[in-house]
Amino acid sequence: MGKQGRYKPQPTAPEKERVILVGVSTEKDRLMGSAWTLEESLAELARLVETDGAQVVGRLTQNVPTPFAKTFIGSGKVDELLGLVERLEAQVVVFDDELTPSQQANLSKCLGKSVKVIDRTALILDIFAVHATAQAGRLQVQLAQLQYMYPRLRGMWSHFAKEQTRGGIGSRFGQGESQLEVDRRLVRKRIAKVKQDLETLNRRRAVQAKARLASGVWRVALAGYTNAGKSTLLNALTGAEVYAKDELFATLDPTTRSCELSEGRKITLTDTVGFIQKLPTTLIEAFKSTLLEVQNADLILLVADAHDKQVAAQIEAVSKVLQQINADQIPYIVVFNKIDLLIDDELADLQARYPDAVYISAQERRGLDTLSYRISQAATQGEALITVLIPYDKTALVHMVRQQAQIIREDYQQQGFMATIRISQKLLELLEPFMLENPS
């Protein structure tokens, strides 16, 4: 036998936190026939946990008429959860629905100080904090985190409140309440500062958006459920190299790239933050400036994962968010991505249910010509085909025509620049004085 080493090698990678998921099915969910079953919603929550770098080791579910006011789940289930935490040596418990500050504090008290109790909202905020890279994205996540944390500060100082009820030395000074007020003041101040910084960025974005609007370039926004392949589609259509990965919320910061359609029209494509069911209201509010990219679009490509069993529910979830940000009146095309993962019968069934949609595989570049054609069709709606003769001294107008119009035919006449063009209604008024009724 050879000599054994004196020192045993130790792993250097940090151990993944062990997580238990908790889901509740209410009578309201059952009566309304929720598009997501409890199992499906927990499966998505598990993916969120994995995206955040932790490991799911157990699940606990309960059917109730309504959530319990004190601990969200019943007292018997709380005891069962405690036993599960101890048996599986879990460090984190994640609830699939948003907890009130008091529910979170009560659950933490029942499960012990060593166990973190969080909800879906906190988990999504944590993922966003890791994935936001641009300044605006980081500020937006920070604002949402602060707004989420503010009403939960009292629970953090509950141990001081216990001390005060005992009386005796130190109880007269109300140290817990004082610290709570200090923390609240600090958080309020930080929220105000982040809002101010965001407002500065928003003004800058508004100027940039105004410039894009004035350019007349047609704007297309990619919206869809997280991990539907929006970034991959942006890369396929524009040749960009935007970060794309098979995980939830791989990209958060909006990215705009330009491309040219087959008939020569220039458009911009903007990839936006992915949506998800039960998207926290705080995030929708915080990301409003990012979502303006969707609101200001001429066309929305609603990208869906054709291979996902919950694709119909995902489309519904995205539609709800578009309604919340007042973008549901913008024309849209449903784009089913990842058709390379479907068998023929599955694709045929999907096409029968959504006959007006476009079916693509961004990864394999299938169906992109059809999608470009549909974008072109949408862009030409409401446009006019005219012939203009613009004097040579109107160089700015000639430049505008070249930038904003689709030129069918052009010629340089003695009197000026003559062209047959297809142009939007908003630019028609500018060119009306130079229109030729019967061009020769």
Coordinates of C-alpha atoms in Angstrom, one line a residue:
M1 CA 0.0 0.0 0.0
G2 CA 1.2 3.4 -0.8
K3 CA 1.4 6.2 1.7
Q4 CA -1.8 8.1 2.2
G5 CA -1.6 11.8 1.9
R6 CA -1.6 13.7 5.2
Y7 CA -4.1 16.3 4.0
K8 CA -7.5 15.5 2.5
P9 CA -8.3 17.7 -0.5
Q10 CA -11.3 20.0 0.2
P11 CA -13.7 21.2 -2.5
T12 CA -13.3 24.9 -3.1
A13 CA -16.6 25.5 -4.9
P14 CA -19.3 26.9 -2.6
E15 CA -22.0 24.4 -1.7
K16 CA -25.4 25.2 -3.2
E17 CA -28.1 26.3 -0.8
R18 CA -30.7 23.6 -0.1
V19 CA -34.2 24.9 -0.9
I20 CA -37.8 23.7 -0.1
L21 CA -40.6 25.0 -2.3
V22 CA -44.0 25.7 -0.9
G23 CA -47.1 26.1 -3.0
V24 CA -50.8 26.7 -2.2
S25 CA -53.8 26.0 -4.4
T26 CA -56.8 28.2 -3.3
E27 CA -60.5 27.8 -4.0
K28 CA -60.3 30.9 -6.2
D29 CA -57.6 29.3 -8.4
R30 CA -59.7 26.1 -8.7
L31 CA -63.0 28.0 -9.5
M32 CA -61.4 30.3 -12.1
G33 CA -59.6 27.3 -13.7
S34 CA -56.1 28.8 -13.5
A35 CA -54.0 28.2 -16.7
W36 CA -51.2 26.9 -14.4
T37 CA -51.6 23.9 -12.2
L38 CA -49.9 24.0 -8.8
E39 CA -47.3 21.4 -10.0
E40 CA -46.5 23.4 -13.2
S41 CA -46.1 26.6 -11.2
L42 CA -43.8 24.9 -8.7
A43 CA -41.8 23.4 -11.6
E44 CA -41.2 26.9 -12.9
L45 CA -40.3 28.1 -9.4
A46 CA -37.7 25.3 -9.3
R47 CA -36.2 26.6 -12.5
L48 CA -36.0 30.0 -10.9
V49 CA -34.2 28.6 -7.9
E50 CA -31.7 26.8 -10.2
T51 CA -31.2 30.0 -12.1
D52 CA -30.3 31.6 -8.8
G53 CA -27.7 29.0 -8.1
A54 CA -29.5 26.9 -5.5
Q55 CA -30.7 23.3 -5.3
V56 CA -34.4 22.2 -4.7
V57 CA -34.4 19.3 -2.2
G58 CA -38.1 19.2 -1.3
R59 CA -41.7 20.5 -1.9
L60 CA -44.7 21.1 0.2
T61 CA -48.2 21.8 -1.1
Q62 CA -51.6 22.6 0.4
N63 CA -55.2 23.0 -0.9
V64 CA -57.0 25.8 1.1
P65 CA -60.1 28.0 0.6
T66 CA -57.9 31.1 1.1
P67 CA -54.4 31.5 2.4
F68 CA -54.1 31.8 6.2
A69 CA -53.6 35.4 7.4
K70 CA -50.9 34.6 10.0
T71 CA -48.6 32.1 8.2
F72 CA -50.1 31.7 4.6
I73 CA -50.3 27.9 5.2
G74 CA -52.1 26.2 8.1
S75 CA -50.5 25.5 11.5
G76 CA -50.3 21.8 10.8
K77 CA -48.5 22.4 7.5
V78 CA -46.1 24.8 9.3
D79 CA -45.2 21.9 11.7
E80 CA -44.8 19.6 8.7
L81 CA -42.6 22.2 7.0
L82 CA -40.4 22.5 10.1
G83 CA -39.9 18.7 10.1
L84 CA -39.1 18.8 6.4
V85 CA -36.5 21.5 6.9
E86 CA -34.8 19.6 9.7
R87 CA -34.9 16.3 7.9
L88 CA -33.6 17.6 4.6
E89 CA -31.2 20.1 6.2
A90 CA -32.6 23.0 4.1
Q91 CA -31.4 26.5 4.5
V92 CA -34.1 28.3 2.4
V93 CA -37.8 28.0 2.1
V94 CA -39.4 29.7 -1.0
F95 CA -43.1 30.3 -1.3
D96 CA -44.6 30.4 -4.8
D97 CA -46.9 33.4 -3.9
E98 CA -46.0 36.7 -2.4
L99 CA -46.0 36.8 1.4
T100 CA -47.1 39.8 3.5
P101 CA -44.4 41.2 5.8
S102 CA -46.2 39.8 8.8
Q103 CA -46.5 36.3 7.2
Q104 CA -42.8 36.3 6.4
A105 CA -41.9 37.3 10.0
N106 CA -44.2 34.7 11.6
L107 CA -42.9 31.9 9.4
S108 CA -39.3 32.9 10.1
K109 CA -40.1 32.8 13.8
C110 CA -41.7 29.3 13.5
L111 CA -38.8 27.8 11.4
G112 CA -35.9 29.4 13.2
K113 CA -33.3 32.1 12.6
S114 CA -31.1 29.8 10.5
V115 CA -33.7 29.3 7.8
K116 CA -34.4 32.0 5.2
V117 CA -38.0 32.4 4.3
I118 CA -38.6 34.2 1.0
D119 CA -41.2 34.3 -1.7
R120 CA -41.3 34.2 -5.5
T121 CA -41.0 38.0 -5.7
A122 CA -37.8 38.1 -3.6
L123 CA -36.3 35.2 -5.6
I124 CA -37.0 37.0 -9.0
L125 CA -35.5 40.2 -7.5
D126 CA -32.4 38.3 -6.5
I127 CA -32.0 36.9 -10.1
F128 CA -32.5 40.3 -11.6
A129 CA -29.9 41.7 -9.3
V130 CA -27.3 39.2 -10.6
H131 CA -28.3 39.6 -14.3
A132 CA -28.7 43.4 -14.6
T133 CA -25.5 44.8 -16.1
A134 CA -26.4 48.3 -17.5
Q135 CA -26.7 51.2 -15.2
A136 CA -30.5 51.6 -15.8
G137 CA -31.1 47.9 -15.2
R138 CA -29.1 48.0 -11.9
L139 CA -31.0 51.1 -10.7
Q140 CA -34.4 49.6 -11.6
V141 CA -33.6 46.4 -9.7
Q142 CA -32.3 48.3 -6.7
L143 CA -35.5 50.4 -6.6
A144 CA -37.7 47.3 -6.8
Q145 CA -35.6 45.7 -4.0
L146 CA -35.9 48.7 -1.7
Q147 CA -39.6 49.0 -2.3
Y148 CA -40.0 45.3 -1.5
M149 CA -37.8 45.6 1.6
Y150 CA -39.3 48.8 3.1
P151 CA -42.6 47.3 4.6
R152 CA -40.6 44.3 5.9
L153 CA -38.2 46.2 8.1
R154 CA -40.3 45.8 11.2
G155 CA -39.9 42.0 11.2
M156 CA -36.1 42.5 11.1
W157 CA -36.3 44.3 14.5
S158 CA -38.9 42.1 16.2
H159 CA -36.4 40.8 18.6
F160 CA -36.0 44.3 20.0
A161 CA -39.7 44.6 20.5
K162 CA -39.6 41.4 22.6
E163 CA -37.0 42.9 24.9
Q164 CA -39.1 46.0 25.4
T165 CA -42.1 44.0 26.6
R166 CA -40.0 42.5 29.5
G167 CA -39.4 45.9 31.1
G168 CA -36.2 46.5 33.1
I169 CA -33.0 48.2 32.1
G170 CA -32.9 49.6 28.6
S171 CA -36.6 49.1 28.0
R172 CA -37.5 52.7 28.4
F173 CA -35.4 53.9 25.4
G174 CA -37.4 52.0 22.7
Q175 CA -34.2 51.0 21.0
G176 CA -36.0 48.7 18.5
E177 CA -38.4 51.4 17.4
S178 CA -35.6 53.9 17.1
Q179 CA -33.5 51.6 15.0
L180 CA -36.5 50.8 12.9
E181 CA -37.2 54.5 12.3
V182 CA -33.5 55.1 11.4
D183 CA -33.6 52.2 8.9
R184 CA -36.9 53.4 7.4
R185 CA -35.5 56.9 7.0
L186 CA -32.3 55.5 5.3
V187 CA -34.4 53.3 2.9
R188 CA -36.7 56.3 2.1
K189 CA -33.7 58.4 1.4
R190 CA -32.2 55.7 -0.8
I191 CA -35.4 55.2 -2.7
A192 CA -35.6 58.9 -3.4
K193 CA -32.0 59.0 -4.6
V194 CA -32.5 55.9 -6.9
K195 CA -35.7 57.5 -8.3
Q196 CA -33.8 60.7 -9.0
D197 CA -31.0 58.9 -10.8
L198 CA -33.6 56.9 -12.8
E199 CA -35.4 60.1 -13.8
T200 CA -32.1 61.5 -15.1
L201 CA -31.5 58.4 -17.2
N202 CA -35.2 58.4 -18.4
R203 CA -34.8 62.0 -19.6
R204 CA -31.7 60.9 -21.6
R205 CA -33.6 57.9 -23.0
A206 CA -36.6 60.1 -23.9
V207 CA -34.3 62.3 -26.0
Q208 CA -32.8 59.2 -27.7
A209 CA -36.4 57.9 -28.3
K210 CA -37.4 61.2 -29.7
A211 CA -34.4 61.1 -32.1
R212 CA -35.4 57.6 -33.2
L213 CA -39.0 58.7 -33.7
A214 CA -37.9 61.6 -35.8
S215 CA -35.6 59.4 -37.9
G216 CA -38.7 57.6 -39.2
V217 CA -37.1 54.2 -38.9
W218 CA -39.7 51.5 -38.2
R219 CA -39.4 50.1 -34.7
V220 CA -40.0 46.4 -33.8
A221 CA -39.9 45.2 -30.1
L222 CA -39.4 41.6 -29.1
A223 CA -41.6 40.7 -26.1
G224 CA -42.3 37.3 -24.7
Y225 CA -42.0 34.9 -21.9
T226 CA -38.5 34.5 -20.3
N227 CA -36.4 31.9 -22.1
A228 CA -38.5 32.0 -25.3
G229 CA -35.4 32.8 -27.4
K230 CA -35.8 36.5 -28.0
S231 CA -32.1 37.2 -27.8
T232 CA -31.3 34.3 -30.1
L233 CA -33.9 35.7 -32.6
L234 CA -32.4 39.2 -32.4
N235 CA -29.0 37.7 -33.2
A236 CA -30.4 35.7 -36.1
L237 CA -32.1 38.7 -37.7
T238 CA -29.5 41.3 -37.1
G239 CA -26.2 39.4 -36.9
A240 CA -25.6 40.9 -33.5
E241 CA -23.9 39.0 -30.7
V242 CA -26.2 39.6 -27.8
Y243 CA -25.8 37.3 -24.8
A244 CA -28.2 34.4 -25.1
K245 CA -28.4 31.4 -22.8
D246 CA -30.9 28.6 -22.0
E247 CA -31.9 30.0 -18.6
L248 CA -34.6 32.2 -17.1
F249 CA -33.9 36.0 -17.4
A250 CA -30.6 35.5 -19.2
T251 CA -30.8 39.1 -20.4
L252 CA -32.5 42.1 -18.7
D253 CA -31.2 45.2 -20.3
P254 CA -32.9 46.3 -23.5
T255 CA -30.7 46.0 -26.6
T256 CA -31.5 47.7 -29.9
R257 CA -30.0 46.7 -33.2
S258 CA -30.8 47.7 -36.8
C259 CA -31.3 45.5 -39.8
E260 CA -32.5 45.7 -43.4
L261 CA -35.4 43.8 -44.8
S262 CA -35.3 42.2 -48.2
E263 CA -37.0 45.1 -49.9
G264 CA -34.3 47.5 -48.5
R265 CA -36.3 48.9 -45.6
K266 CA -34.3 49.7 -42.5
I267 CA -35.8 48.8 -39.2
T268 CA -34.7 48.6 -35.5
L269 CA -35.2 45.5 -33.4
T270 CA -35.2 45.8 -29.6
D271 CA -34.9 42.9 -27.2
T272 CA -36.6 43.5 -23.9
V273 CA -36.8 41.9 -20.5
G274 CA -38.6 38.6 -20.4
F275 CA -42.0 38.2 -18.7
I276 CA -43.2 35.5 -16.3
Q277 CA -46.4 34.6 -14.6
K278 CA -46.9 36.3 -11.2
L279 CA -44.4 39.0 -12.3
P280 CA -44.1 41.2 -9.2
T281 CA -45.9 44.6 -9.5
T282 CA -42.8 46.3 -8.0
L283 CA -40.7 45.0 -11.0
I284 CA -43.3 46.2 -13.5
E285 CA -43.2 49.7 -11.9
A286 CA -39.4 49.8 -11.6
F287 CA -38.9 48.6 -15.2
K288 CA -41.4 51.0 -16.8
S289 CA -38.7 53.0 -18.4
T290 CA -37.3 49.8 -20.0
L291 CA -40.7 48.7 -21.1
L292 CA -41.2 52.1 -22.9
E293 CA -39.2 50.4 -25.6
V294 CA -42.3 48.1 -26.1
Q295 CA -44.8 51.0 -25.7
N296 CA -43.0 53.1 -28.4
A297 CA -42.8 50.2 -30.9
D298 CA -44.6 50.2 -34.3
L299 CA -44.9 46.4 -34.1
I300 CA -44.4 43.8 -31.3
L301 CA -43.1 40.3 -32.0
L302 CA -44.7 38.2 -29.2
V303 CA -42.1 35.4 -29.0
A304 CA -43.3 32.1 -27.5
D305 CA -41.5 28.8 -26.9
A306 CA -43.3 26.3 -29.2
H307 CA -41.9 23.4 -27.2
D308 CA -43.2 24.4 -23.8
K309 CA -46.3 22.6 -22.7
Q310 CA -47.5 25.9 -21.0
V311 CA -47.1 28.0 -24.2
A312 CA -50.8 29.1 -24.2
A313 CA -50.5 30.2 -20.6
Q314 CA -47.2 32.0 -21.3
I315 CA -48.8 33.9 -24.2
E316 CA -51.6 34.9 -21.8
A317 CA -49.2 36.0 -19.1
V318 CA -47.3 38.2 -21.7
S319 CA -50.6 39.7 -22.9
K320 CA -51.5 40.7 -19.3
V321 CA -48.2 42.5 -18.9
L322 CA -48.7 44.3 -22.2
Q323 CA -52.1 45.4 -20.9
Q324 CA -50.6 46.7 -17.7
I325 CA -48.1 48.9 -19.6
N326 CA -50.8 50.1 -22.1
A327 CA -49.1 48.4 -25.0
D328 CA -51.9 46.0 -25.9
Q329 CA -53.2 48.3 -28.7
I330 CA -49.9 48.0 -30.7
P331 CA -50.1 45.6 -33.7
Y332 CA -48.4 42.3 -32.9
I333 CA -47.3 39.0 -34.5
V334 CA -47.2 35.8 -32.5
V335 CA -43.9 34.1 -33.3
F336 CA -43.5 30.5 -32.2
N337 CA -39.8 29.8 -31.7
K338 CA -37.9 26.4 -31.2
I339 CA -40.0 24.5 -33.7
D340 CA -36.9 22.3 -34.3
L341 CA -37.8 20.6 -30.9
L342 CA -41.3 19.6 -32.1
I343 CA -42.4 16.5 -34.0
D344 CA -44.5 17.0 -37.1
D345 CA -47.8 16.2 -35.4
E346 CA -47.1 18.7 -32.6
L347 CA -46.3 21.4 -35.1
A348 CA -49.4 20.7 -37.1
D349 CA -51.5 20.9 -33.9
L350 CA -50.0 24.3 -33.0
Q351 CA -50.5 25.6 -36.5
A352 CA -54.2 24.6 -36.4
R353 CA -54.7 26.5 -33.1
Y354 CA -52.7 29.6 -34.2
P355 CA -53.1 29.9 -38.0
D356 CA -51.9 33.5 -38.1
A357 CA -48.7 33.0 -36.2
V358 CA -45.2 32.6 -37.7
Y359 CA -43.2 29.4 -36.9
I360 CA -39.4 29.6 -36.7
S361 CA -36.3 28.1 -35.2
A362 CA -34.0 31.1 -34.5
Q363 CA -31.2 28.6 -33.5
E364 CA -31.4 26.9 -37.0
R365 CA -32.5 30.0 -38.9
R366 CA -35.6 28.4 -40.1
G367 CA -38.7 30.5 -41.0
L368 CA -36.8 33.8 -40.8
D369 CA -37.7 34.7 -44.4
T370 CA -41.4 34.3 -43.6
L371 CA -41.0 36.4 -40.5
S372 CA -39.2 39.2 -42.4
Y373 CA -42.0 39.1 -45.0
R374 CA -44.7 39.5 -42.3
I375 CA -42.8 42.4 -40.7
S376 CA -42.6 44.0 -44.2
Q377 CA -46.3 43.5 -44.7
A378 CA -47.0 45.2 -41.3
A379 CA -44.6 48.0 -42.1
T380 CA -46.3 48.9 -45.4
Q381 CA -49.8 49.1 -44.0
G382 CA -51.0 52.6 -44.1
E383 CA -48.2 53.8 -46.4
A384 CA -48.6 55.7 -49.6
L385 CA -46.9 55.2 -53.0
I386 CA -46.0 58.6 -54.4
T387 CA -43.6 60.3 -56.9
V388 CA -41.8 63.4 -55.7
L389 CA -39.6 66.0 -57.4
I390 CA -37.4 67.7 -54.7
P391 CA -35.2 70.7 -55.6
Y392 CA -31.5 70.2 -55.1
D393 CA -31.4 73.0 -52.6
K394 CA -33.6 71.0 -50.3
T395 CA -30.8 68.6 -49.3
A396 CA -32.2 67.9 -45.8
L397 CA -35.4 66.7 -47.5
V398 CA -33.5 64.5 -49.9
H399 CA -31.6 63.0 -47.0
M400 CA -34.8 62.3 -45.2
V401 CA -36.3 60.5 -48.1
R402 CA -33.2 58.3 -48.4
Q403 CA -33.3 57.5 -44.7
Q404 CA -37.0 57.1 -44.1
A405 CA -38.6 56.0 -47.4
Q406 CA -38.5 52.9 -49.4
I407 CA -37.2 54.1 -52.8
I408 CA -38.8 52.2 -55.7
R409 CA -37.2 54.3 -58.5
E410 CA -35.0 57.4 -58.5
D411 CA -33.6 59.8 -61.1
Y412 CA -31.7 63.0 -61.2
Q413 CA -33.6 65.6 -63.3
Q414 CA -32.6 69.1 -64.2
Q415 CA -35.1 70.5 -61.8
G416 CA -34.1 68.3 -58.9
F417 CA -34.2 64.8 -57.4
M418 CA -37.1 62.7 -58.6
A419 CA -38.1 59.4 -57.0
T420 CA -41.0 57.1 -56.7
I421 CA -41.2 56.1 -53.0
R422 CA -43.3 54.3 -50.5
I423 CA -43.6 56.4 -47.3
S424 CA -45.5 56.6 -44.0
Q425 CA -48.5 58.9 -43.5
K426 CA -46.6 61.0 -40.9
L427 CA -44.1 62.0 -43.6
L428 CA -46.6 62.5 -46.4
E429 CA -47.5 66.0 -45.3
L430 CA -43.9 67.1 -45.5
L431 CA -43.5 65.9 -49.0
E432 CA -47.0 66.9 -50.3
P433 CA -45.7 70.2 -51.9
F434 CA -43.3 68.2 -54.0
M435 CA -45.6 65.4 -55.2
L436 CA -46.1 64.9 -58.9
E437 CA -49.7 63.8 -59.9
N438 CA -48.8 62.5 -63.4
P439 CA -45.1 61.8 -63.4
S440 CA -43.6 61.4 -66.9

